Structure formats: structure tokens, C-alpha cells
């Protein structure tokens, strides 16, 4: 089991600008968060061709609750959070998930 912080990004005003800023500026900021064991992100498509509820989702994985709490309270996470206003024009929603694999022991 690991803990995941999911960041769901609403549709930005300019998706190309979002993608550039995210890859070039935000990813390096978020990668610096202490305690991360994995960090993924990607844009969304619906299976039925309807508009997905979010433009992109990022997943920040931590080994345990203590690591997650320390990472979320860190100066590096604060810097990444402040950067949201520079590209997340569609807003962002964050939540945590206790993630369990059903395929791996």
C-alpha cells in the first residue's frame, strides 16, 4: 500500500501553454518534494468521447502517512502550490488516496 496525492486539473484556457509550463517549470518543482517515491501525470480522454471532468491528473506517491504529511508541509510543496496560479487557469482539486494493488502482493 502507498499513499497517493491526486491533483486534478480543470480545463485550462490554453492547453498548449499549460503543457509547456507543467513540463518545464512545475514538474521540477514538484519532483523536489521530499518523500516522493513516484510522481506521474497525464492528460485525460473519455472512453465514450464525452468531455472528461478534468484536463489532467497528477499523482504524487508517498510510502507512508508520515512521509506524505512531511512532504505536504515542506517548502518545496509550498513552492509547487504557489506555481499553480501561473498555469492552472481551470483550477485544481486535490485529494489523498490509500492505494492498494490488486495484482501485486
Short mmCIF file of C-alpha atoms in Angstrom, two decimals:
data_model
loop_
_atom_site.label_atom_id
_atom_site.label_comp_id
_atom_site.label_asym_id
_atom_site.label_seq_id
_atom_site.Cartn_x
_atom_site.Cartn_y
_atom_site.Cartn_z
CA UNK A 1 0.00 0.00 0.00
CA UNK A 2 1.10 3.54 -0.70
CA UNK A 3 -0.47 6.91 -0.23
CA UNK A 4 -1.26 9.00 -3.26
CA UNK A 5 -1.97 12.69 -3.52
CA UNK A 6 -4.02 13.26 -6.67
CA UNK A 7 -4.16 16.68 -8.26
CA UNK A 8 -6.99 17.02 -10.79
CA UNK A 9 -6.64 19.98 -13.14
CA UNK A 10 -9.66 21.61 -14.80
CA UNK A 11 -9.65 22.55 -18.48
CA UNK A 12 -7.08 25.36 -18.92
CA UNK A 13 -7.66 28.43 -21.07
CA UNK A 14 -4.67 27.41 -23.23
CA UNK A 15 -3.81 23.70 -23.08
CA UNK A 16 -0.53 24.09 -25.00
CA UNK A 17 0.65 26.75 -22.54
CA UNK A 18 -0.44 24.53 -19.62
CA UNK A 19 1.52 21.57 -21.01
CA UNK A 20 4.68 23.65 -21.58
CA UNK A 21 4.60 25.25 -18.15
CA UNK A 22 3.78 21.98 -16.44
CA UNK A 23 6.63 20.07 -18.10
CA UNK A 24 9.26 22.81 -17.96
CA UNK A 25 8.54 24.51 -14.63
CA UNK A 26 6.02 22.68 -12.46
CA UNK A 27 7.41 19.15 -12.78
CA UNK A 28 10.87 20.19 -11.50
CA UNK A 29 9.22 21.99 -8.56
CA UNK A 30 7.04 19.00 -7.66
CA UNK A 31 9.84 16.46 -8.14
CA UNK A 32 11.75 18.24 -5.36
CA UNK A 33 9.06 17.44 -2.75
CA UNK A 34 10.75 15.30 -0.09
CA UNK A 35 9.44 11.78 0.46
CA UNK A 36 8.12 11.18 -3.05
CA UNK A 37 8.50 7.57 -4.20
CA UNK A 38 6.80 8.19 -7.56
CA UNK A 39 5.25 11.07 -9.49
CA UNK A 40 3.14 10.65 -12.62
CA UNK A 41 0.89 12.92 -14.64
CA UNK A 42 -1.10 12.83 -17.83
CA UNK A 43 -3.96 14.35 -19.78
CA UNK A 44 -7.37 12.67 -19.96
CA UNK A 45 -9.65 11.28 -22.65
CA UNK A 46 -13.07 9.72 -22.07
CA UNK A 47 -13.87 6.23 -23.26
CA UNK A 48 -17.21 7.36 -24.65
CA UNK A 49 -15.99 10.52 -26.44
CA UNK A 50 -17.65 12.82 -23.90
CA UNK A 51 -15.62 15.59 -22.30
CA UNK A 52 -13.68 14.28 -19.29
CA UNK A 53 -14.26 16.06 -15.96
CA UNK A 54 -10.60 17.12 -15.79
CA UNK A 55 -7.89 18.06 -18.27
CA UNK A 56 -5.06 16.27 -16.45
CA UNK A 57 -4.31 14.35 -13.26
CA UNK A 58 -1.03 14.22 -11.38
CA UNK A 59 -0.29 11.51 -8.82
CA UNK A 60 2.29 12.02 -6.09
CA UNK A 61 3.09 8.80 -4.23
CA UNK A 62 4.44 8.51 -0.70
CA UNK A 63 5.47 5.37 1.20
CA UNK A 64 3.52 6.20 4.35
CA UNK A 65 1.45 8.82 6.12
CA UNK A 66 4.40 10.42 7.91
CA UNK A 67 6.25 10.89 4.61
CA UNK A 68 3.14 12.33 2.99
CA UNK A 69 2.49 14.79 5.82
CA UNK A 70 6.12 15.92 5.81
CA UNK A 71 6.11 16.30 2.03
CA UNK A 72 2.87 18.27 2.01
CA UNK A 73 4.18 20.62 4.70
CA UNK A 74 7.56 21.14 3.03
CA UNK A 75 8.81 24.40 1.47
CA UNK A 76 9.11 22.51 -1.83
CA UNK A 77 5.38 21.67 -1.80
CA UNK A 78 4.56 25.26 -0.89
CA UNK A 79 6.59 26.43 -3.92
CA UNK A 80 4.77 23.97 -6.18
CA UNK A 81 1.43 25.11 -4.75
CA UNK A 82 2.23 28.76 -5.41
CA UNK A 83 3.09 27.87 -9.01
CA UNK A 84 -0.49 26.70 -9.68
CA UNK A 85 -1.63 30.27 -10.26
CA UNK A 86 0.85 30.50 -13.15
CA UNK A 87 -0.72 27.78 -15.29
CA UNK A 88 -3.79 26.09 -13.73
CA UNK A 89 -6.36 28.51 -15.17
CA UNK A 90 -9.04 25.79 -14.97
CA UNK A 91 -8.48 25.29 -11.26
CA UNK A 92 -7.22 22.26 -9.36
CA UNK A 93 -8.72 19.81 -6.88
CA UNK A 94 -6.50 17.75 -4.57
CA UNK A 95 -7.28 14.63 -2.57
CA UNK A 96 -5.47 11.71 -0.96
CA UNK A 97 -5.99 8.01 -1.61
CA UNK A 98 -4.86 4.91 0.28
CA UNK A 99 -3.87 2.91 -2.76
CA UNK A 100 -3.71 -0.90 -2.81
CA UNK A 101 -2.62 -3.09 -5.68
CA UNK A 102 -4.96 -5.94 -6.56
CA UNK A 103 -2.43 -7.57 -8.92
CA UNK A 104 0.77 -7.40 -6.88
CA UNK A 105 1.21 -8.77 -3.35
#
